[in-house]
């Protein structure tokens, strides 16, 4: 945590200084930014998720994100878009829809079950979650 962040937490947000957050949707195969949303610092990542997916033209094969996107509305939006969902459940995650339900298994629950069987590291490799780092490279290029 930097000095500015510490000061903000202790004294509150100043009148002059605040920051913006840039949320990006990246095509990991090409490194191209396909969607972007700018928000104030009080908006969480999951609140912009739907806007990011709506900003993408064409088909979405896979949606990868960190644990901040482990929310029901994020899974539902990605499912509507027909995308494979590789969002790691939180460490203390519980099953949302148990196996005795008549509906189709929830993608998050399938991810969680697989993590419990083979471990988080192997799940990340099997699911393609490790490809998320390619989008992080796009952010690094943007900053540089």
Short mmCIF file of C-alpha atoms in Angstrom, two decimals:
data_model
loop_
_atom_site.label_atom_id
_atom_site.label_comp_id
_atom_site.label_asym_id
_atom_site.label_seq_id
_atom_site.Cartn_x
_atom_site.Cartn_y
_atom_site.Cartn_z
CA UNK A 1 0.00 0.00 0.00
CA UNK A 2 1.44 3.36 -1.04
CA UNK A 3 1.53 6.55 0.99
CA UNK A 4 -1.42 8.02 -0.90
CA UNK A 5 -3.59 4.98 -0.27
CA UNK A 6 -2.70 4.97 3.43
CA UNK A 7 -3.57 8.66 3.74
CA UNK A 8 -6.90 8.07 1.99
CA UNK A 9 -7.82 5.23 4.34
CA UNK A 10 -6.93 7.22 7.44
CA UNK A 11 -8.27 10.66 6.49
CA UNK A 12 -10.84 9.88 3.82
CA UNK A 13 -10.91 11.02 0.22
CA UNK A 14 -9.56 14.50 -0.36
CA UNK A 15 -11.34 17.08 -2.44
CA UNK A 16 -8.70 17.22 -5.13
CA UNK A 17 -7.17 13.80 -5.36
CA UNK A 18 -8.98 10.67 -6.42
CA UNK A 19 -8.27 8.08 -9.05
CA UNK A 20 -10.02 6.27 -11.84
CA UNK A 21 -10.04 2.57 -12.60
CA UNK A 22 -9.65 1.22 -16.10
CA UNK A 23 -11.39 -2.13 -16.63
CA UNK A 24 -10.34 -3.94 -19.80
CA UNK A 25 -11.63 -6.84 -21.81
CA UNK A 26 -8.76 -8.39 -23.75
CA UNK A 27 -8.63 -10.96 -26.52
CA UNK A 28 -5.86 -13.15 -25.13
CA UNK A 29 -5.05 -14.65 -28.54
CA UNK A 30 -4.25 -11.31 -30.18
CA UNK A 31 -3.58 -9.08 -27.19
CA UNK A 32 -6.18 -6.66 -28.53
CA UNK A 33 -8.31 -4.62 -26.13
CA UNK A 34 -11.92 -5.39 -27.13
CA UNK A 35 -13.79 -3.58 -24.35
CA UNK A 36 -12.96 -0.84 -21.87
CA UNK A 37 -14.84 0.84 -19.02
CA UNK A 38 -13.52 3.68 -16.85
CA UNK A 39 -15.00 4.09 -13.37
CA UNK A 40 -14.31 5.91 -10.15
CA UNK A 41 -12.39 4.08 -7.45
CA UNK A 42 -15.53 3.21 -5.47
CA UNK A 43 -16.90 0.87 -8.16
CA UNK A 44 -15.93 -2.79 -7.72
CA UNK A 45 -14.77 -5.03 -10.55
CA UNK A 46 -17.87 -7.23 -10.53
CA UNK A 47 -20.12 -4.17 -10.97
CA UNK A 48 -18.59 -3.47 -14.40
CA UNK A 49 -18.40 -7.07 -15.57
CA UNK A 50 -21.70 -6.99 -17.46
CA UNK A 51 -20.78 -3.73 -19.19
CA UNK A 52 -17.46 -5.22 -20.29
CA UNK A 53 -19.10 -8.29 -21.80
CA UNK A 54 -21.77 -6.18 -23.49
CA UNK A 55 -18.99 -4.09 -25.05
CA UNK A 56 -17.51 -7.10 -26.83
CA UNK A 57 -18.72 -7.58 -30.39
CA UNK A 58 -18.86 -11.12 -31.65
CA UNK A 59 -18.50 -14.46 -29.92
CA UNK A 60 -16.77 -14.89 -26.57
CA UNK A 61 -15.09 -18.28 -26.17
CA UNK A 62 -13.80 -17.97 -22.60
CA UNK A 63 -14.10 -15.53 -19.73
CA UNK A 64 -11.27 -15.51 -17.20
CA UNK A 65 -10.99 -13.24 -14.21
CA UNK A 66 -9.69 -13.25 -10.68
CA UNK A 67 -11.68 -14.00 -7.54
CA UNK A 68 -13.31 -10.55 -7.58
CA UNK A 69 -15.61 -11.86 -10.31
CA UNK A 70 -16.76 -14.86 -8.26
CA UNK A 71 -20.34 -13.58 -8.12
CA UNK A 72 -23.58 -15.10 -9.34
CA UNK A 73 -24.35 -12.22 -11.71
CA UNK A 74 -20.94 -12.59 -13.40
CA UNK A 75 -21.49 -16.30 -14.03
CA UNK A 76 -24.99 -15.65 -15.30
CA UNK A 77 -23.86 -12.96 -17.76
CA UNK A 78 -21.01 -15.13 -19.08
CA UNK A 79 -23.42 -18.04 -19.46
CA UNK A 80 -25.80 -15.82 -21.47
CA UNK A 81 -22.91 -14.98 -23.80
CA UNK A 82 -22.15 -18.69 -24.24
CA UNK A 83 -18.63 -18.41 -22.84
CA UNK A 84 -16.61 -20.97 -20.92
CA UNK A 85 -16.14 -19.57 -17.41
CA UNK A 86 -12.76 -19.86 -15.69
CA UNK A 87 -13.12 -17.77 -12.57
CA UNK A 88 -11.52 -19.35 -9.51
CA UNK A 89 -13.91 -19.68 -6.57
CA UNK A 90 -12.81 -18.07 -3.32
CA UNK A 91 -10.79 -20.19 -0.90
CA UNK A 92 -13.78 -20.58 1.46
CA UNK A 93 -16.32 -21.18 -1.35
CA UNK A 94 -19.28 -23.48 -0.91
CA UNK A 95 -21.44 -25.23 -3.51
CA UNK A 96 -24.29 -23.03 -4.78
CA UNK A 97 -26.40 -25.74 -6.42
CA UNK A 98 -26.12 -29.24 -5.02
CA UNK A 99 -26.09 -32.38 -7.17
CA UNK A 100 -29.58 -33.45 -6.15
CA UNK A 101 -31.13 -30.45 -7.96
CA UNK A 102 -32.90 -31.14 -11.23
CA UNK A 103 -31.20 -28.30 -13.11
CA UNK A 104 -27.94 -28.45 -15.00
CA UNK A 105 -24.82 -28.14 -12.83
CA UNK A 106 -23.68 -24.58 -12.21
CA UNK A 107 -20.29 -23.81 -13.86
CA UNK A 108 -18.90 -22.41 -10.60
CA UNK A 109 -19.82 -25.57 -8.74
CA UNK A 110 -18.17 -27.67 -11.44
CA UNK A 111 -15.00 -25.58 -11.08
CA UNK A 112 -15.13 -25.90 -7.30
CA UNK A 113 -15.64 -29.67 -7.44
CA UNK A 114 -12.72 -30.06 -9.82
CA UNK A 115 -10.49 -27.90 -7.58
CA UNK A 116 -11.38 -30.10 -4.61
CA UNK A 117 -10.45 -33.22 -6.58
CA UNK A 118 -7.19 -32.19 -8.25
CA UNK A 119 -6.12 -28.96 -6.52
CA UNK A 120 -6.18 -25.30 -7.53
CA UNK A 121 -2.90 -25.36 -9.45
CA UNK A 122 -3.87 -28.28 -11.67
CA UNK A 123 -7.37 -26.82 -12.22
CA UNK A 124 -5.85 -23.56 -13.45
CA UNK A 125 -3.79 -25.47 -15.99
CA UNK A 126 -6.63 -27.76 -17.10
CA UNK A 127 -9.18 -24.97 -17.46
CA UNK A 128 -6.92 -22.57 -19.34
CA UNK A 129 -7.02 -20.05 -16.51
CA UNK A 130 -3.25 -19.54 -16.81
CA UNK A 131 -3.90 -17.85 -20.18
CA UNK A 132 -5.25 -14.90 -18.19
CA UNK A 133 -1.64 -13.78 -17.78
CA UNK A 134 -1.63 -12.92 -21.50
CA UNK A 135 -4.21 -10.22 -20.82
CA UNK A 136 -2.03 -8.96 -17.95
CA UNK A 137 0.74 -8.59 -20.54
CA UNK A 138 -1.58 -6.35 -22.57
CA UNK A 139 -2.05 -4.13 -19.50
CA UNK A 140 1.72 -3.99 -19.01
CA UNK A 141 2.18 -2.91 -22.64
CA UNK A 142 -0.48 -0.24 -22.18
CA UNK A 143 1.28 1.14 -19.11
CA UNK A 144 4.71 1.07 -20.72
#
